[in-house]
Every structure is written in structure tokens, then in C-alpha cells.
Short mmCIF file of N, CA and C in Angstrom, two decimals:
data_model
loop_
_atom_site.label_atom_id
_atom_site.label_comp_id
_atom_site.label_asym_id
_atom_site.label_seq_id
_atom_site.Cartn_x
_atom_site.Cartn_y
_atom_site.Cartn_z
N UNK A 1 45.32 99.90 89.86
CA UNK A 1 45.78 98.57 89.51
C UNK A 1 45.30 98.24 88.10
N UNK A 2 46.21 97.86 87.22
CA UNK A 2 45.80 97.53 85.85
C UNK A 2 44.99 96.23 85.79
N UNK A 3 44.18 96.09 84.76
CA UNK A 3 43.37 94.89 84.57
C UNK A 3 44.20 93.71 84.08
N UNK A 4 45.23 94.01 83.28
CA UNK A 4 46.07 92.94 82.73
C UNK A 4 47.49 93.47 82.56
N UNK A 5 48.47 92.63 82.89
CA UNK A 5 49.88 93.00 82.78
C UNK A 5 50.63 91.83 82.16
N UNK A 6 51.50 92.13 81.20
CA UNK A 6 52.38 91.10 80.65
C UNK A 6 53.79 91.37 81.16
N UNK A 7 54.52 90.31 81.44
CA UNK A 7 55.88 90.44 81.97
C UNK A 7 56.79 89.44 81.28
N UNK A 8 58.04 89.80 81.12
CA UNK A 8 58.98 88.88 80.50
C UNK A 8 60.41 89.27 80.80
N UNK A 9 61.32 88.71 80.02
CA UNK A 9 62.76 88.94 80.11
C UNK A 9 63.34 88.63 81.48
N UNK A 10 63.25 89.57 82.41
CA UNK A 10 63.97 89.42 83.67
C UNK A 10 63.45 88.27 84.53
N UNK A 11 62.25 87.81 84.28
CA UNK A 11 61.70 86.70 85.07
C UNK A 11 62.62 85.48 85.00
N UNK A 12 63.21 85.24 83.84
CA UNK A 12 64.05 84.06 83.66
C UNK A 12 65.54 84.32 83.75
N UNK A 13 65.94 85.56 84.02
CA UNK A 13 67.36 85.90 84.15
C UNK A 13 68.18 85.32 82.99
N UNK A 14 67.67 85.49 81.78
CA UNK A 14 68.36 85.00 80.59
C UNK A 14 67.65 83.84 79.93
N UNK A 15 66.85 83.10 80.67
CA UNK A 15 66.05 82.01 80.11
C UNK A 15 64.73 82.61 79.62
N UNK A 16 64.24 82.21 78.45
CA UNK A 16 63.00 82.81 77.93
C UNK A 16 61.76 82.41 78.74
N UNK A 17 61.28 83.35 79.51
CA UNK A 17 60.07 83.13 80.32
C UNK A 17 59.25 84.41 80.27
N UNK A 18 57.95 84.26 80.19
CA UNK A 18 57.05 85.41 80.25
C UNK A 18 55.78 84.96 80.95
N UNK A 19 55.00 85.93 81.40
CA UNK A 19 53.74 85.57 82.04
C UNK A 19 52.74 86.71 81.87
N UNK A 20 51.49 86.38 82.14
CA UNK A 20 50.40 87.34 82.10
C UNK A 20 49.70 87.28 83.45
N UNK A 21 49.43 88.44 84.02
CA UNK A 21 48.65 88.51 85.26
C UNK A 21 47.42 89.35 84.96
N UNK A 22 46.27 88.89 85.41
CA UNK A 22 45.02 89.61 85.13
C UNK A 22 44.11 89.56 86.34
N UNK A 23 43.21 90.52 86.39
CA UNK A 23 42.19 90.51 87.44
C UNK A 23 41.24 89.35 87.16
N UNK A 24 40.52 88.92 88.16
CA UNK A 24 39.59 87.80 87.97
C UNK A 24 38.53 88.10 86.91
N UNK A 25 37.95 89.31 86.87
CA UNK A 25 36.96 89.57 85.82
C UNK A 25 37.53 89.42 84.40
N UNK A 26 38.76 89.86 84.18
CA UNK A 26 39.37 89.72 82.86
C UNK A 26 39.62 88.25 82.55
N UNK A 27 40.16 87.52 83.51
CA UNK A 27 40.42 86.10 83.31
C UNK A 27 39.13 85.34 83.02
N UNK A 28 38.08 85.67 83.75
CA UNK A 28 36.77 85.02 83.53
C UNK A 28 36.21 85.33 82.15
N UNK A 29 36.47 86.53 81.65
CA UNK A 29 35.98 86.90 80.32
C UNK A 29 36.56 85.99 79.25
N UNK A 30 37.82 85.62 79.38
CA UNK A 30 38.42 84.68 78.44
C UNK A 30 37.75 83.32 78.55
N UNK A 31 37.51 82.90 79.76
CA UNK A 31 36.86 81.62 80.02
C UNK A 31 35.45 81.59 79.44
N UNK A 32 34.70 82.65 79.65
CA UNK A 32 33.29 82.71 79.23
C UNK A 32 33.13 82.70 77.72
N UNK A 33 34.09 83.28 77.00
CA UNK A 33 33.97 83.34 75.54
C UNK A 33 34.57 82.11 74.87
N UNK A 34 35.19 81.26 75.63
CA UNK A 34 35.79 80.06 75.06
C UNK A 34 37.14 80.33 74.40
N UNK A 35 37.63 81.56 74.53
CA UNK A 35 38.94 81.89 73.95
C UNK A 35 40.01 81.24 74.82
N UNK A 36 40.84 80.44 74.17
CA UNK A 36 41.91 79.78 74.91
C UNK A 36 43.23 80.23 74.34
N UNK A 37 44.13 80.59 75.21
CA UNK A 37 45.45 81.00 74.76
C UNK A 37 46.29 79.74 74.60
N UNK A 38 46.98 79.64 73.46
CA UNK A 38 47.85 78.49 73.23
C UNK A 38 49.23 78.99 72.84
N UNK A 39 50.24 78.32 73.35
CA UNK A 39 51.61 78.64 73.02
C UNK A 39 52.39 77.35 73.05
N UNK A 40 53.20 77.13 72.03
CA UNK A 40 53.99 75.91 71.95
C UNK A 40 54.82 75.67 73.20
N UNK A 41 55.36 76.75 73.75
CA UNK A 41 56.23 76.62 74.91
C UNK A 41 55.52 76.94 76.22
N UNK A 42 54.22 77.21 76.16
CA UNK A 42 53.46 77.59 77.35
C UNK A 42 53.46 76.49 78.41
N UNK A 43 53.66 76.87 79.64
CA UNK A 43 53.59 75.92 80.75
C UNK A 43 54.79 75.00 80.86
N UNK A 44 55.90 75.34 80.24
CA UNK A 44 57.10 74.51 80.30
C UNK A 44 57.56 74.36 81.74
N UNK A 45 57.70 73.12 82.23
CA UNK A 45 58.17 72.92 83.61
C UNK A 45 59.56 73.52 83.85
N UNK A 46 60.42 73.47 82.85
CA UNK A 46 61.76 74.03 83.01
C UNK A 46 61.67 75.54 83.20
N UNK A 47 60.87 76.20 82.36
CA UNK A 47 60.72 77.65 82.47
C UNK A 47 60.10 78.04 83.81
N UNK A 48 59.13 77.25 84.25
CA UNK A 48 58.52 77.53 85.56
C UNK A 48 59.54 77.38 86.68
N UNK A 49 60.38 76.35 86.60
CA UNK A 49 61.42 76.14 87.62
C UNK A 49 62.43 77.28 87.60
N UNK A 50 62.80 77.73 86.41
CA UNK A 50 63.74 78.85 86.30
C UNK A 50 63.14 80.10 86.92
N UNK A 51 61.89 80.40 86.57
CA UNK A 51 61.22 81.57 87.13
C UNK A 51 61.15 81.52 88.65
N UNK A 52 60.84 80.36 89.19
CA UNK A 52 60.77 80.20 90.64
C UNK A 52 62.16 80.38 91.28
N UNK A 53 63.19 79.84 90.63
CA UNK A 53 64.55 79.99 91.15
C UNK A 53 64.96 81.47 91.18
N UNK A 54 64.61 82.21 90.14
CA UNK A 54 64.93 83.64 90.09
C UNK A 54 64.21 84.36 91.23
N UNK A 55 62.94 84.06 91.43
CA UNK A 55 62.20 84.69 92.53
C UNK A 55 62.82 84.37 93.88
N UNK A 56 63.27 83.13 94.05
CA UNK A 56 63.91 82.74 95.32
C UNK A 56 65.20 83.52 95.57
N UNK A 57 66.01 83.70 94.52
CA UNK A 57 67.25 84.47 94.66
C UNK A 57 66.93 85.94 94.98
N UNK A 58 65.94 86.49 94.29
CA UNK A 58 65.54 87.88 94.56
C UNK A 58 65.20 88.06 96.04
N UNK A 59 64.46 87.12 96.57
CA UNK A 59 64.03 87.22 97.97
C UNK A 59 65.20 86.96 98.92
N UNK A 60 65.94 85.88 98.69
CA UNK A 60 67.03 85.49 99.59
C UNK A 60 68.11 86.57 99.66
N UNK A 61 68.47 87.14 98.52
CA UNK A 61 69.55 88.14 98.48
C UNK A 61 69.03 89.57 98.63
N UNK A 62 67.74 89.70 98.87
CA UNK A 62 67.10 91.01 99.08
C UNK A 62 67.48 92.00 97.97
N UNK A 63 67.38 91.51 96.74
CA UNK A 63 67.82 92.31 95.60
C UNK A 63 66.92 93.52 95.33
N UNK A 64 65.66 93.45 95.70
CA UNK A 64 64.79 94.63 95.51
C UNK A 64 65.24 95.77 96.42
N UNK A 65 65.52 95.46 97.68
CA UNK A 65 66.02 96.49 98.60
C UNK A 65 67.37 97.02 98.13
N UNK A 66 68.21 96.10 97.64
CA UNK A 66 69.53 96.48 97.13
C UNK A 66 69.37 97.44 95.94
N UNK A 67 68.48 97.10 95.01
CA UNK A 67 68.26 97.95 93.84
C UNK A 67 67.74 99.33 94.24
N UNK A 68 66.90 99.37 95.26
CA UNK A 68 66.37 100.65 95.74
C UNK A 68 67.49 101.52 96.31
N UNK A 69 68.33 100.93 97.16
CA UNK A 69 69.39 101.74 97.80
C UNK A 69 70.48 102.13 96.81
N UNK A 70 70.92 101.20 95.97
CA UNK A 70 71.96 101.53 94.98
C UNK A 70 71.39 102.50 93.94
N UNK A 71 70.13 102.31 93.57
CA UNK A 71 69.50 103.23 92.62
C UNK A 71 69.42 104.64 93.16
N UNK A 72 69.10 104.79 94.44
CA UNK A 72 69.06 106.12 95.06
C UNK A 72 70.44 106.76 95.04
N UNK A 73 71.46 105.96 95.33
CA UNK A 73 72.84 106.46 95.30
C UNK A 73 73.23 106.89 93.88
N UNK A 74 72.88 106.06 92.90
CA UNK A 74 73.19 106.38 91.51
C UNK A 74 72.46 107.66 91.08
N UNK A 75 71.20 107.80 91.49
CA UNK A 75 70.44 109.03 91.17
C UNK A 75 71.12 110.25 91.78
N UNK A 76 71.62 110.11 93.00
CA UNK A 76 72.32 111.21 93.67
C UNK A 76 73.58 111.60 92.90
N UNK A 77 74.37 110.60 92.50
CA UNK A 77 75.59 110.87 91.73
C UNK A 77 75.26 111.52 90.39
N UNK A 78 74.23 111.02 89.72
CA UNK A 78 73.84 111.58 88.43
C UNK A 78 73.28 112.99 88.61
N UNK A 79 72.59 113.24 89.72
CA UNK A 79 72.10 114.58 90.02
C UNK A 79 73.24 115.58 90.15
N UNK A 80 74.37 115.12 90.70
CA UNK A 80 75.55 115.98 90.79
C UNK A 80 76.08 116.33 89.40
N UNK A 81 75.92 115.39 88.47
CA UNK A 81 76.34 115.66 87.09
C UNK A 81 75.45 116.73 86.45
N UNK A 82 74.19 116.75 86.84
CA UNK A 82 73.27 117.77 86.34
C UNK A 82 73.74 119.16 86.76
N UNK A 83 74.22 119.27 87.97
CA UNK A 83 74.72 120.55 88.47
C UNK A 83 76.01 120.94 87.73
N UNK A 84 76.85 119.96 87.46
CA UNK A 84 78.17 120.22 86.86
C UNK A 84 78.12 120.42 85.34
N UNK A 85 77.22 119.71 84.66
CA UNK A 85 77.19 119.72 83.20
C UNK A 85 75.84 120.22 82.69
N UNK A 86 75.81 121.36 82.00
CA UNK A 86 74.55 121.93 81.51
C UNK A 86 73.79 121.02 80.54
N UNK A 87 74.48 120.10 79.89
CA UNK A 87 73.82 119.20 78.95
C UNK A 87 72.84 118.26 79.66
N UNK A 88 73.06 118.01 80.94
CA UNK A 88 72.17 117.12 81.71
C UNK A 88 70.96 117.94 82.14
N UNK A 89 69.83 117.66 81.50
CA UNK A 89 68.62 118.43 81.76
C UNK A 89 67.77 117.89 82.89
N UNK A 90 67.78 116.57 83.06
CA UNK A 90 66.96 115.95 84.09
C UNK A 90 67.50 114.57 84.39
N UNK A 91 67.29 114.14 85.62
CA UNK A 91 67.62 112.78 86.05
C UNK A 91 66.39 112.26 86.76
N UNK A 92 65.87 111.13 86.30
CA UNK A 92 64.66 110.59 86.92
C UNK A 92 64.68 109.07 86.85
N UNK A 93 63.95 108.46 87.77
CA UNK A 93 63.87 107.02 87.74
C UNK A 93 63.41 106.44 89.06
N UNK A 94 63.35 105.13 89.08
CA UNK A 94 62.99 104.37 90.27
C UNK A 94 63.93 103.18 90.34
N UNK A 95 64.48 102.94 91.52
CA UNK A 95 65.40 101.82 91.67
C UNK A 95 66.58 101.98 90.72
N UNK A 96 66.89 100.91 90.00
CA UNK A 96 68.00 100.94 89.06
C UNK A 96 67.56 101.24 87.63
N UNK A 97 66.34 101.67 87.44
CA UNK A 97 65.85 102.05 86.11
C UNK A 97 65.82 103.57 86.06
N UNK A 98 66.85 104.16 85.45
CA UNK A 98 67.06 105.60 85.53
C UNK A 98 67.25 106.18 84.13
N UNK A 99 66.68 107.36 83.92
CA UNK A 99 66.85 108.08 82.67
C UNK A 99 67.56 109.40 82.91
N UNK A 100 68.49 109.72 82.03
CA UNK A 100 69.20 111.00 82.09
C UNK A 100 68.91 111.73 80.78
N UNK A 101 68.19 112.84 80.90
CA UNK A 101 67.75 113.64 79.76
C UNK A 101 68.87 114.59 79.35
N UNK A 102 69.35 114.47 78.11
CA UNK A 102 70.40 115.35 77.61
C UNK A 102 69.77 116.41 76.71
N UNK A 103 70.07 117.68 77.01
CA UNK A 103 69.48 118.80 76.28
C UNK A 103 70.56 119.74 75.77
N UNK A 104 70.23 120.49 74.71
CA UNK A 104 71.19 121.45 74.16
C UNK A 104 71.26 122.72 75.01
N UNK A 105 70.11 123.16 75.52
CA UNK A 105 70.11 124.32 76.42
C UNK A 105 68.85 124.29 77.28
N UNK A 106 68.96 124.93 78.42
CA UNK A 106 67.88 124.90 79.42
C UNK A 106 66.63 125.63 78.93
N UNK A 107 66.80 126.70 78.18
CA UNK A 107 65.66 127.52 77.77
C UNK A 107 64.73 126.78 76.81
N UNK A 108 65.30 126.15 75.79
CA UNK A 108 64.47 125.46 74.79
C UNK A 108 64.29 123.98 75.08
N UNK A 109 65.18 123.43 75.88
CA UNK A 109 65.20 122.00 76.21
C UNK A 109 65.23 121.14 74.93
N UNK A 110 65.90 121.65 73.92
CA UNK A 110 66.06 120.91 72.67
C UNK A 110 66.85 119.63 72.94
N UNK A 111 66.34 118.48 72.47
CA UNK A 111 67.05 117.22 72.71
C UNK A 111 68.46 117.23 72.13
N UNK A 112 69.41 116.77 72.90
CA UNK A 112 70.81 116.67 72.46
C UNK A 112 71.03 115.26 71.89
N UNK A 113 70.41 115.02 70.75
CA UNK A 113 70.40 113.68 70.14
C UNK A 113 71.79 113.22 69.73
N UNK A 114 72.50 114.04 68.98
CA UNK A 114 73.83 113.66 68.50
C UNK A 114 74.80 113.48 69.67
N UNK A 115 74.69 114.36 70.64
CA UNK A 115 75.55 114.28 71.81
C UNK A 115 75.29 113.00 72.59
N UNK A 116 74.02 112.61 72.68
CA UNK A 116 73.66 111.38 73.39
C UNK A 116 74.26 110.16 72.68
N UNK A 117 74.15 110.15 71.34
CA UNK A 117 74.71 109.03 70.57
C UNK A 117 76.23 108.97 70.75
N UNK A 118 76.88 110.13 70.71
CA UNK A 118 78.33 110.20 70.90
C UNK A 118 78.70 109.69 72.29
N UNK A 119 77.96 110.12 73.29
CA UNK A 119 78.23 109.72 74.67
C UNK A 119 78.08 108.21 74.84
N UNK A 120 77.03 107.64 74.27
CA UNK A 120 76.82 106.18 74.35
C UNK A 120 77.98 105.45 73.70
N UNK A 121 78.44 105.96 72.56
CA UNK A 121 79.57 105.34 71.86
C UNK A 121 80.85 105.41 72.69
N UNK A 122 81.12 106.57 73.26
CA UNK A 122 82.32 106.73 74.11
C UNK A 122 82.23 105.86 75.36
N UNK A 123 81.05 105.77 75.96
CA UNK A 123 80.89 104.92 77.14
C UNK A 123 81.14 103.46 76.78
N UNK A 124 80.67 103.05 75.59
CA UNK A 124 80.89 101.67 75.14
C UNK A 124 82.39 101.38 75.04
N UNK A 125 83.16 102.35 74.54
CA UNK A 125 84.62 102.20 74.48
C UNK A 125 85.21 102.01 75.87
N UNK A 126 84.50 102.50 76.88
CA UNK A 126 84.94 102.39 78.28
C UNK A 126 84.21 101.26 79.01
N UNK A 127 83.66 100.32 78.24
CA UNK A 127 83.01 99.12 78.78
C UNK A 127 81.74 99.41 79.59
N UNK A 128 81.05 100.49 79.24
CA UNK A 128 79.76 100.81 79.87
C UNK A 128 78.72 100.77 78.76
N UNK A 129 77.74 99.89 78.90
CA UNK A 129 76.71 99.74 77.88
C UNK A 129 75.43 100.44 78.30
N UNK A 130 75.07 101.47 77.56
CA UNK A 130 73.81 102.20 77.75
C UNK A 130 73.16 102.32 76.38
N UNK A 131 71.91 102.72 76.38
CA UNK A 131 71.24 103.04 75.13
C UNK A 131 70.47 104.34 75.32
N UNK A 132 69.94 104.84 74.22
CA UNK A 132 69.15 106.06 74.30
C UNK A 132 67.69 105.72 74.07
N UNK A 133 66.82 106.61 74.52
CA UNK A 133 65.39 106.41 74.38
C UNK A 133 64.73 107.77 74.24
N UNK A 134 63.43 107.75 74.08
CA UNK A 134 62.66 108.98 73.97
C UNK A 134 62.49 109.39 72.52
N UNK A 135 61.53 110.27 72.26
CA UNK A 135 61.28 110.71 70.88
C UNK A 135 62.50 111.37 70.24
N UNK A 136 63.32 112.03 71.05
CA UNK A 136 64.53 112.67 70.54
C UNK A 136 65.77 111.81 70.66
N UNK A 137 65.62 110.57 71.11
CA UNK A 137 66.76 109.66 71.33
C UNK A 137 67.85 110.35 72.14
N UNK A 138 67.44 111.14 73.13
CA UNK A 138 68.39 111.92 73.93
C UNK A 138 68.37 111.54 75.41
N UNK A 139 67.66 110.50 75.75
CA UNK A 139 67.59 110.07 77.15
C UNK A 139 68.46 108.83 77.32
N UNK A 140 69.48 108.96 78.16
CA UNK A 140 70.33 107.81 78.46
C UNK A 140 69.57 106.88 79.38
N UNK A 141 69.51 105.60 79.02
CA UNK A 141 68.80 104.62 79.85
C UNK A 141 69.81 103.82 80.67
N UNK A 142 69.67 103.94 81.97
CA UNK A 142 70.48 103.13 82.89
C UNK A 142 69.59 101.99 83.36
N UNK A 143 69.95 100.76 83.00
CA UNK A 143 69.21 99.58 83.44
C UNK A 143 70.20 98.48 83.82
N UNK A 144 71.03 98.73 84.82
CA UNK A 144 72.03 97.72 85.18
C UNK A 144 71.37 96.52 85.87
N UNK A 145 72.11 95.42 86.00
CA UNK A 145 71.56 94.27 86.71
C UNK A 145 71.37 94.59 88.20
N UNK A 146 70.53 93.81 88.84
CA UNK A 146 70.20 94.08 90.25
C UNK A 146 71.38 93.89 91.19
N UNK A 147 72.43 93.23 90.72
CA UNK A 147 73.62 93.05 91.56
C UNK A 147 74.57 94.24 91.44
N UNK A 148 74.21 95.26 90.67
CA UNK A 148 75.00 96.48 90.49
C UNK A 148 75.32 97.06 91.86
N UNK A 149 76.60 97.40 92.08
CA UNK A 149 77.04 97.83 93.41
C UNK A 149 77.26 99.34 93.49
N UNK A 150 77.50 99.81 94.71
CA UNK A 150 77.85 101.23 94.92
C UNK A 150 79.13 101.57 94.16
N UNK A 151 80.11 100.66 94.19
CA UNK A 151 81.36 100.89 93.45
C UNK A 151 81.10 100.96 91.95
N UNK A 152 80.23 100.07 91.45
CA UNK A 152 79.87 100.12 90.03
C UNK A 152 79.26 101.48 89.69
N UNK A 153 78.39 101.98 90.55
CA UNK A 153 77.75 103.29 90.32
C UNK A 153 78.81 104.39 90.26
N UNK A 154 79.75 104.35 91.20
CA UNK A 154 80.82 105.36 91.21
C UNK A 154 81.64 105.31 89.91
N UNK A 155 81.98 104.08 89.49
CA UNK A 155 82.79 103.91 88.28
C UNK A 155 82.07 104.42 87.04
N UNK A 156 80.81 104.08 86.90
CA UNK A 156 80.04 104.50 85.72
C UNK A 156 79.93 106.02 85.68
N UNK A 157 79.61 106.62 86.81
CA UNK A 157 79.43 108.08 86.84
C UNK A 157 80.77 108.79 86.64
N UNK A 158 81.86 108.21 87.13
CA UNK A 158 83.18 108.81 86.90
C UNK A 158 83.50 108.81 85.40
N UNK A 159 83.19 107.71 84.72
CA UNK A 159 83.42 107.64 83.27
C UNK A 159 82.51 108.62 82.53
N UNK A 160 81.26 108.69 82.94
CA UNK A 160 80.32 109.63 82.34
C UNK A 160 80.81 111.07 82.52
N UNK A 161 81.24 111.39 83.72
CA UNK A 161 81.74 112.73 84.04
C UNK A 161 82.96 113.07 83.17
N UNK A 162 83.88 112.14 83.05
CA UNK A 162 85.10 112.38 82.26
C UNK A 162 84.75 112.65 80.80
N UNK A 163 83.82 111.88 80.25
CA UNK A 163 83.45 112.06 78.84
C UNK A 163 82.70 113.38 78.65
N UNK A 164 81.78 113.69 79.56
CA UNK A 164 81.06 114.97 79.46
C UNK A 164 82.03 116.15 79.56
N UNK A 165 82.99 116.05 80.45
CA UNK A 165 84.00 117.11 80.60
C UNK A 165 84.80 117.26 79.31
N UNK A 166 85.19 116.13 78.73
CA UNK A 166 85.94 116.14 77.47
C UNK A 166 85.09 116.77 76.35
N UNK A 167 83.82 116.42 76.29
CA UNK A 167 82.92 117.00 75.28
C UNK A 167 82.83 118.51 75.43
N UNK A 168 82.69 118.97 76.67
CA UNK A 168 82.58 120.41 76.93
C UNK A 168 83.87 121.14 76.55
N UNK A 169 85.02 120.52 76.83
CA UNK A 169 86.30 121.14 76.47
C UNK A 169 86.44 121.25 74.96
N UNK A 170 85.99 120.22 74.24
CA UNK A 170 86.05 120.27 72.77
C UNK A 170 85.15 121.37 72.23
N UNK A 171 83.97 121.52 72.80
CA UNK A 171 83.05 122.58 72.37
C UNK A 171 83.68 123.94 72.64
N UNK A 172 84.25 124.12 73.83
CA UNK A 172 84.89 125.40 74.18
C UNK A 172 86.04 125.72 73.23
N UNK A 173 86.84 124.72 72.89
CA UNK A 173 87.98 124.98 72.00
C UNK A 173 87.48 125.35 70.60
N UNK A 174 86.38 124.76 70.16
CA UNK A 174 85.80 125.12 68.86
C UNK A 174 85.27 126.54 68.89
N UNK A 175 84.62 126.92 69.99
CA UNK A 175 84.09 128.28 70.12
C UNK A 175 85.24 129.28 70.14
N UNK A 176 86.32 128.94 70.80
CA UNK A 176 87.49 129.82 70.86
C UNK A 176 88.06 130.00 69.46
N UNK A 177 88.15 128.91 68.69
CA UNK A 177 88.68 129.00 67.33
C UNK A 177 87.79 129.88 66.46
N UNK A 178 86.47 129.78 66.62
CA UNK A 178 85.56 130.58 65.81
C UNK A 178 85.63 132.06 66.18
N UNK A 179 85.93 132.36 67.43
CA UNK A 179 85.97 133.75 67.87
C UNK A 179 87.24 134.45 67.44
N UNK A 180 88.28 133.70 67.16
CA UNK A 180 89.55 134.32 66.76
C UNK A 180 89.47 134.76 65.30
N UNK A 181 90.05 135.94 65.00
CA UNK A 181 90.00 136.43 63.60
C UNK A 181 90.87 135.61 62.67
#
């Protein structure tokens, strides 16, 4: 268990809210030294109400369980892409926070940086917003909203599959052209 954790963004579902959670010894240390945290917007009743409303919806609609089950399904679909497309080096994640590692080849595991950027651009043209992460900017980040459905997962992976297939066909046609005298 960490001594101190900061949280933000999703707490307010679009409304600016953040919080800090700390163990009692850490909290007491601030108290003992007289250090007081001040923030112009700290303790806003509206922000607190928004945060509480978000927590109530999470609980009422069982969105954590939903994210776990849909995330597992999405991981399974993405795992099938790993089998089908050699560029997919790894699929990992928890719930709906998933990373897909794109590599140039299995032996060297060289990051497929340009391919990842191209894929993100093509997905954007197909109304799927992803970004890349990692030191090689070759990891596709899947972070959909908690209301993401099984159908949404199928649609996203179908678009991903189609673009990866198209990329592979273009590479094969280039290799064929280079091999011809």
C-alpha cells in the first residue's frame, strides 16, 4: 500500500476534481510541521458533489464489474490479433486500460514506432481515438470510457484488424516489387 496517492480526471467525469489520499503517519507529518496545503479551488462544494455523484453512478451501474468483464473480452480479441498479425508483440492490461505493443520483429522486439503512428492516424479516420505510449511510442493505449460495450470492443478490433491487414498487404506488395528484376 503506498503512503500517498494523488488522483484526478476521472473522479469528476469531465469536471475538474482531484484528491490526495495518504496514510495517517504521512497526514500527521504535514500537521506536525505546520505545512498547510492551499488551493484556490480546494474544497469546492460543487466539485465534492460532482465527485460523489460519479461515485454513486459507478456503484449503482456496477461499472467496475462492467469494465472488468468488457476489458477481459477486449484483451481476448486483441490477443487474437497477436496471433494473426506479427506486428502485435504483446497485449497487456487490467480492466479497460490496455496496452498493445507493436514490434518490427519477434527476435529483436524493435519498437514499431512509425507503424504505431500510422495505425493511430488510420484509426482516427475510422472514428477510433487511441494514442501511443512507451519509450518507443509503439504501445497503443486503449482507455475507453467505462460504459464501453462488448459491441464497441468488437467494432474497434474489427477496424484495427482491417488496418493491420491492409498494412501487411502494402508491405508484401512492396517486397514483391523489390524482388522483381
